[in-house]
CSV table of C-alpha atoms in Angstrom, one decimal:
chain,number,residue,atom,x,y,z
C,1265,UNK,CA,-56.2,-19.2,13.0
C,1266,UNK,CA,-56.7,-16.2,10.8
C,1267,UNK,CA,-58.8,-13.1,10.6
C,1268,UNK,CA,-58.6,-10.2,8.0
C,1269,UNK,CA,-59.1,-6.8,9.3
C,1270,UNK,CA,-58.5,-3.7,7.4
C,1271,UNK,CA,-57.6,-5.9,4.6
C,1272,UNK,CA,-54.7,-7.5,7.0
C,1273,UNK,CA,-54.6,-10.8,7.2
C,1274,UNK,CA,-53.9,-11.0,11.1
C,1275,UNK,CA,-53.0,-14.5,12.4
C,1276,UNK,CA,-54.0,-15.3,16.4
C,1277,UNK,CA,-54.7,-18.0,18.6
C,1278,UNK,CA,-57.8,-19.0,20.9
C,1279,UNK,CA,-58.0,-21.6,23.4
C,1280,UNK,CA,-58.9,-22.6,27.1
C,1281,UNK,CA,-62.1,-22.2,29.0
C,1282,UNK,CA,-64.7,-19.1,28.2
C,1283,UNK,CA,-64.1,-17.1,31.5
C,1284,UNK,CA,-62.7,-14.6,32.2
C,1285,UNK,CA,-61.1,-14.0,28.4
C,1286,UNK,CA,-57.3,-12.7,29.0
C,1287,UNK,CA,-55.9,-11.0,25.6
C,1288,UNK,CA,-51.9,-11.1,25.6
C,1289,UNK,CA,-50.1,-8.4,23.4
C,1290,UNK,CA,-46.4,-9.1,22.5
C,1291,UNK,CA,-43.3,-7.0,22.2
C,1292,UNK,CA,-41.7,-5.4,18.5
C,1293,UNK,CA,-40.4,-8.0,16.4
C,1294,UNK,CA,-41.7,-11.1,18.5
C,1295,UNK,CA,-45.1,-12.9,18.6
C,1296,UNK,CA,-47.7,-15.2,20.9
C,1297,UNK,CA,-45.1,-17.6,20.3
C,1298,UNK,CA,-43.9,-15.7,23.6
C,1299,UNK,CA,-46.7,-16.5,25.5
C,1300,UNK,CA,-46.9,-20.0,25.5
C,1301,UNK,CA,-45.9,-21.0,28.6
C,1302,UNK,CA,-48.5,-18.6,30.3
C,1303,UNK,CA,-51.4,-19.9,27.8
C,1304,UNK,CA,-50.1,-23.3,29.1
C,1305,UNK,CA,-50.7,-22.5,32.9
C,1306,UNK,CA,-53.8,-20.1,32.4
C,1307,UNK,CA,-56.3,-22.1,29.9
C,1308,UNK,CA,-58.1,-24.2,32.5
C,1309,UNK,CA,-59.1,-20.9,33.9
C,1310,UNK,CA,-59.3,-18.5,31.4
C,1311,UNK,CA,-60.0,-18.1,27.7
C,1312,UNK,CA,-56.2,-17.1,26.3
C,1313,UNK,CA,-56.8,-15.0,23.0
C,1314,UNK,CA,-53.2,-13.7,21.6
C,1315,UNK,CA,-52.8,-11.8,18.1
C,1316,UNK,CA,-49.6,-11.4,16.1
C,1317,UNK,CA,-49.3,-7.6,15.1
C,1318,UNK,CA,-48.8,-6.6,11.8
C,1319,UNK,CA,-45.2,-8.0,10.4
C,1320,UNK,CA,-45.0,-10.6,12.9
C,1321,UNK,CA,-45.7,-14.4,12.8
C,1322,UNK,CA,-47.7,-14.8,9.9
C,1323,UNK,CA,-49.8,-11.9,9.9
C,1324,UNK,CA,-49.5,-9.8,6.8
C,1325,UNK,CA,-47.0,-6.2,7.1
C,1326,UNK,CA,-49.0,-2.7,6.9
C,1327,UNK,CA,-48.4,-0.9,3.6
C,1328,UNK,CA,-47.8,2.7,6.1
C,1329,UNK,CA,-45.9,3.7,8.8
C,1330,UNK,CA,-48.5,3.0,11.9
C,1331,UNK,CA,-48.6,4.8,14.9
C,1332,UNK,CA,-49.8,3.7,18.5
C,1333,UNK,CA,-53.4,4.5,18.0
C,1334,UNK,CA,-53.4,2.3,14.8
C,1335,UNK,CA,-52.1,-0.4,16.9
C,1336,UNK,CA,-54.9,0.1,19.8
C,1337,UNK,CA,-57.4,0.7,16.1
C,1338,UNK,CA,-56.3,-3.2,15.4
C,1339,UNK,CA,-57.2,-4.5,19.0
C,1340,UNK,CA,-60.5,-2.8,19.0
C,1341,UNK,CA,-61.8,-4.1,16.0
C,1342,UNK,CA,-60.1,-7.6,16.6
C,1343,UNK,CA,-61.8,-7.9,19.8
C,1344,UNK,CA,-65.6,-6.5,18.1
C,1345,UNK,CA,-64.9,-9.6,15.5
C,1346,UNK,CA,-64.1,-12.4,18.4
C,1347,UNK,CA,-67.4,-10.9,20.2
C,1348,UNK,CA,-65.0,-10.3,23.2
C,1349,UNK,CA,-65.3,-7.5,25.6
C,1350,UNK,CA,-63.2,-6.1,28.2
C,1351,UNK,CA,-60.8,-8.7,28.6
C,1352,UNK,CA,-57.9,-8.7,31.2
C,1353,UNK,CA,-55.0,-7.0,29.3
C,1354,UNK,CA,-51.5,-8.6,29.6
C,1355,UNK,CA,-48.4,-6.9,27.2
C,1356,UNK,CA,-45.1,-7.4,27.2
C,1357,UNK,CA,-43.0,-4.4,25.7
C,1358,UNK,CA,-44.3,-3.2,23.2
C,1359,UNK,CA,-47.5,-4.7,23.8
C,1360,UNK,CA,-47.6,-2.6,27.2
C,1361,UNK,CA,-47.1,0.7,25.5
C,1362,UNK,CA,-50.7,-0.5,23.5
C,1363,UNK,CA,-52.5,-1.3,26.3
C,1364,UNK,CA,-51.4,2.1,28.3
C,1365,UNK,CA,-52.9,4.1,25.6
C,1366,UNK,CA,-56.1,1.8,25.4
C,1367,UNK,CA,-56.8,1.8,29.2
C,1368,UNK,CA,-55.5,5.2,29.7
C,1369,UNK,CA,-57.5,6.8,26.9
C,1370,UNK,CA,-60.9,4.3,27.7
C,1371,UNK,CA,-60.8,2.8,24.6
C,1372,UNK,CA,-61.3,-0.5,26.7
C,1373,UNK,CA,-61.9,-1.0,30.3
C,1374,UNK,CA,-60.4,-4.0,31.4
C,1375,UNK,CA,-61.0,-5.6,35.0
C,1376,UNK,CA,-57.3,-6.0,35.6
C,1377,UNK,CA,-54.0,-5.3,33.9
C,1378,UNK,CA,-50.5,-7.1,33.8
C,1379,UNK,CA,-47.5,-5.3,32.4
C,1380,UNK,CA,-44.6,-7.7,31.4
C,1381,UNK,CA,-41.3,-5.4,31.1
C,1382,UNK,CA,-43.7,-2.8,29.6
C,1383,UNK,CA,-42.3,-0.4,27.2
C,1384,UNK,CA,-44.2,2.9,27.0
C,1385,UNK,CA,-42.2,5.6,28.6
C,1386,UNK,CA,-39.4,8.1,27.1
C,1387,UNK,CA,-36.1,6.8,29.0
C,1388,UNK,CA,-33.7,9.4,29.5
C,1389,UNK,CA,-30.9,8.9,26.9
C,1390,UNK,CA,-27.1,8.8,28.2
C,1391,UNK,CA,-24.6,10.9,26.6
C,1392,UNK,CA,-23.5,8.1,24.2
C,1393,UNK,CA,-26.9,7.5,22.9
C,1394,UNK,CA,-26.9,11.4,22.9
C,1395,UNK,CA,-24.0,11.0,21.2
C,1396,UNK,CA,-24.9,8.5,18.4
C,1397,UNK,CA,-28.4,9.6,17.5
C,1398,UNK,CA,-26.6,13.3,17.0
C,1399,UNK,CA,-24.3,11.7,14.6
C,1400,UNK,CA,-26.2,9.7,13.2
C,1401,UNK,CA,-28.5,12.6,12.0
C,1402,UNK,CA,-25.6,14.7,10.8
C,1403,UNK,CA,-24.7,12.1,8.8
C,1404,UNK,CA,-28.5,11.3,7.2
C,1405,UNK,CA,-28.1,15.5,6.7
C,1406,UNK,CA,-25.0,15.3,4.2
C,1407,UNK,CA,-26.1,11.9,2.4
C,1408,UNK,CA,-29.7,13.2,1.6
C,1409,UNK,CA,-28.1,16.2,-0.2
C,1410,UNK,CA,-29.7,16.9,-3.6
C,1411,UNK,CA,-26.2,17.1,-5.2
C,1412,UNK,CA,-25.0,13.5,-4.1
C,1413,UNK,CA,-28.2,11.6,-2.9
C,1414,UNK,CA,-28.7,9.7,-5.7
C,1415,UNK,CA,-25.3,7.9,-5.2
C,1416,UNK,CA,-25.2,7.4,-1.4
C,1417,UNK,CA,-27.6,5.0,-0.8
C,1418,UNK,CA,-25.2,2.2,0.2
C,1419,UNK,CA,-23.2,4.4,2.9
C,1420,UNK,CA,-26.5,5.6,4.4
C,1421,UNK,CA,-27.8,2.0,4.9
C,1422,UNK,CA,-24.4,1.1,6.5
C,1423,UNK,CA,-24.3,4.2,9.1
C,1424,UNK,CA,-27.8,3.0,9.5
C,1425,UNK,CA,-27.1,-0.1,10.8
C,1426,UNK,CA,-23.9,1.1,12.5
C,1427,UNK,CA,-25.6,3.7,14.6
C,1428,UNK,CA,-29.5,2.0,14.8
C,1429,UNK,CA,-30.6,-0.9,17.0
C,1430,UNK,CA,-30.7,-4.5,16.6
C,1431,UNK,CA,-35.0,-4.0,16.3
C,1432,UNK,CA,-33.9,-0.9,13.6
C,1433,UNK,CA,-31.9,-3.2,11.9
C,1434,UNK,CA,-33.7,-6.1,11.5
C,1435,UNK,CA,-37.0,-4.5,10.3
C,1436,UNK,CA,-37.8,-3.3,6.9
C,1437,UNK,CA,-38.3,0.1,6.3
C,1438,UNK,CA,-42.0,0.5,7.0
C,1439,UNK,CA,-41.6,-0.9,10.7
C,1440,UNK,CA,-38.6,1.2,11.0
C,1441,UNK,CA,-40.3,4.3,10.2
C,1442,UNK,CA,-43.1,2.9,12.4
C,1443,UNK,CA,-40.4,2.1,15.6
C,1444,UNK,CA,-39.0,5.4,15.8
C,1445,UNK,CA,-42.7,6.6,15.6
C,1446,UNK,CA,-43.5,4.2,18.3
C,1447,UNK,CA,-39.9,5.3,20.3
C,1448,UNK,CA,-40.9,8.7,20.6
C,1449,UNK,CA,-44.0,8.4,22.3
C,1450,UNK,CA,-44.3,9.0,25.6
C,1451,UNK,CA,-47.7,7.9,27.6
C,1452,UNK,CA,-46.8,8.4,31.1
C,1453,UNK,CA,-50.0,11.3,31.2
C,1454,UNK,CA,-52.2,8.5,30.4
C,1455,UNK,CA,-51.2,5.8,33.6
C,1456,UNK,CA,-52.7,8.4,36.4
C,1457,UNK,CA,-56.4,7.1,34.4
C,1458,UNK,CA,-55.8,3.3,34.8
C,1459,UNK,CA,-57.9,2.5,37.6
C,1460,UNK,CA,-58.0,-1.2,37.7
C,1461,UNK,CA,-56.0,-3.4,39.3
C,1462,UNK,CA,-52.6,-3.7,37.6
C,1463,UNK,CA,-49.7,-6.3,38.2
C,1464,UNK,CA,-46.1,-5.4,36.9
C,1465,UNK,CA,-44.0,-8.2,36.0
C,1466,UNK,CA,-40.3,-6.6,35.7
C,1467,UNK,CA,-36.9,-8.4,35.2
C,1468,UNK,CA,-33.9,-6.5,37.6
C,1469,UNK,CA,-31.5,-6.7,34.8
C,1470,UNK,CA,-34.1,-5.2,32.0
C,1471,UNK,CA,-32.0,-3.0,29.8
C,1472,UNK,CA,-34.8,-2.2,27.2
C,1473,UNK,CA,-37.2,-1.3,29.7
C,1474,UNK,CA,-35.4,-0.3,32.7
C,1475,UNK,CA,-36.4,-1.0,36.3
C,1476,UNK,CA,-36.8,2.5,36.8
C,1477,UNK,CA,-39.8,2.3,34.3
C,1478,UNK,CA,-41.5,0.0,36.6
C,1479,UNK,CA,-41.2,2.0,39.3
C,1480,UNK,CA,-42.7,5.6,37.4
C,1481,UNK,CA,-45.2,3.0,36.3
C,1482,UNK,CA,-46.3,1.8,39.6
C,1483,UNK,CA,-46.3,5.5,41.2
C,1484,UNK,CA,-47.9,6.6,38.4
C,1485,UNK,CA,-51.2,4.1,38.3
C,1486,UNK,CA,-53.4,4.5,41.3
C,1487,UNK,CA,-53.4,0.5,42.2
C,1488,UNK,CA,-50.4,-0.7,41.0
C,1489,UNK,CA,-48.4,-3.5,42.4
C,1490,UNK,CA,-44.6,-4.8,41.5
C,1491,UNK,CA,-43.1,-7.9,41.3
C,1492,UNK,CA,-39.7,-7.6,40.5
C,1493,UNK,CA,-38.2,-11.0,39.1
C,1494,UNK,CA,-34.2,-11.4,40.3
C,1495,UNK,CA,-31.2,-12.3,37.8
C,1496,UNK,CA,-34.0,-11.4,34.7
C,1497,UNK,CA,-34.0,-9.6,32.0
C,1498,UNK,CA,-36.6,-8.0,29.3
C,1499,UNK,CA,-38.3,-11.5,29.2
C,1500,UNK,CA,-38.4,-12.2,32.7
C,1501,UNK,CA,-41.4,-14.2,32.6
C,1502,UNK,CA,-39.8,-16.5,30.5
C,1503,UNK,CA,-36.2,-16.9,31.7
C,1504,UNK,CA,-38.2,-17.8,35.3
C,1505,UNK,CA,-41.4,-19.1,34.3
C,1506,UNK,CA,-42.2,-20.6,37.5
C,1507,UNK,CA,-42.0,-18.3,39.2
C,1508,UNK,CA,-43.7,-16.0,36.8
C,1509,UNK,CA,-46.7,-18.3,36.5
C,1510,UNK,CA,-47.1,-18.9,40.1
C,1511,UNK,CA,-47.8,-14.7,40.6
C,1512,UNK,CA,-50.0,-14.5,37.4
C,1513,UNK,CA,-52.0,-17.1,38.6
C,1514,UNK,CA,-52.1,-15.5,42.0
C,1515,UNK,CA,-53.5,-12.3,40.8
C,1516,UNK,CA,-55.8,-13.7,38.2
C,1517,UNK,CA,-57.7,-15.8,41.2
């Protein structure tokens, strides 16, 4: 299905029963497509509403860099279209970090909250990444100079995809601009104002969103529980889905 807000074209899905409605935010550079194991087990309780953000799945790419508050802006007014209000909030990355600033701000107040390997917080960079982001600017610095700019295009896209990520890399250059926007956002203030019951969903071996997240997470938001899912990574809840499913469906009951 399709909506157009904003003059996006934003594609999403809708199924299962009416109550309670559960909306399910995905991560950078994925989709719903993530989800569908958990609209699988959920729809014969629970309406299952997912969208695909802008530049992912079919939904059409924003013409400017966004920031977070455009991406809660989008879930507002997608959720005034639907008629839906206050639905249980589940994101997974990316999709975390929008939720926090929509329940930590009260933009929406939803009756419970599951975090999925939630991004969101500032990790504290090792010296390498110290390292290559240093470099990497130093770099930029001498390329961009007005004498020799015009001719360095080629070597700056290379150290960019040298010293970026695989998610920098792979993204044209308005969701780049819009990741390390996104990156450099911090909304740890915001979790001490989530005061619904929220369930944390983490893989042991996450490497994008540490464990250690979790954990400021859960200390952080007054009733917060963890489940942390052994031998996983930063899609736990699909590398074990059963086991996944089984404590979703536990704390949606």
């Amino acid at each position: 299905m399709e909506i157009v807000i904003d003059g996006l074209k934003i594609e999403y899905t809708d199924t299962g029963t009416e109550k309670p409605p559960i909306l399910l935010l995905h991560g950078w550079g994925s989709s719903f497509d993530v989800y569908k194991g958990v609209i699988a087990t959920l729809s014969d309780r629970s309406r299952m509403i997912a969208l695909n953000f802008p530049g992912c799945g079919n939904s059409d790419t924003m013409s400017e860099p966004w920031t977070v508050d455009d991406y809660c802006n989008l879930v507002v007014k997608f959720l005034d279209a639907l008629g839906v209000e206050n639905p249980i909030l589940f994101g997974h990355s990316h999709g975390g970090r929008v939720i926090m600033k929509l329940a930590g701000t009260g933009m929406l107040n939803p009756p419970k909250i599951v975090f999925l390997d939630a991004a969101g917080l500032i990790p504290k960079k090792t010296f390498k990444q110290k390292f290559r982001a240093k470099s990497f600017k130093t770099i930029k610095s001498v390329l961009t100079l007005p004498l020799i700019k015009n001719y360095s295009g080629n070597l700056l896209e290379k150290a960019r995809n040298y010293y970026g990520s695989a998610d920098y890399n792979a993204a044209p250059e308005v969701l780049r601009k819009t990741l390390v926007s996104l990156v450099n956002t911090d909304l740890r203030d915001l979790l001490p104002n989530i005061s619904c019951p929220t369930l944390l969903i983490w893989g042991e071996n996450d490497t994008a969103t540490p464990l250690e997240d979790a954990k400021t997470i859960e200390k952080l938001i007054p009733d917060a529980g963890l489940c942390v899912i052994k031998g996983t990574g930063h899609y736990s809840f699909c590398e074990r889905p059963f086991e996944a499913h089984a404590i979703l469906k536990s704390f949606i009951n």
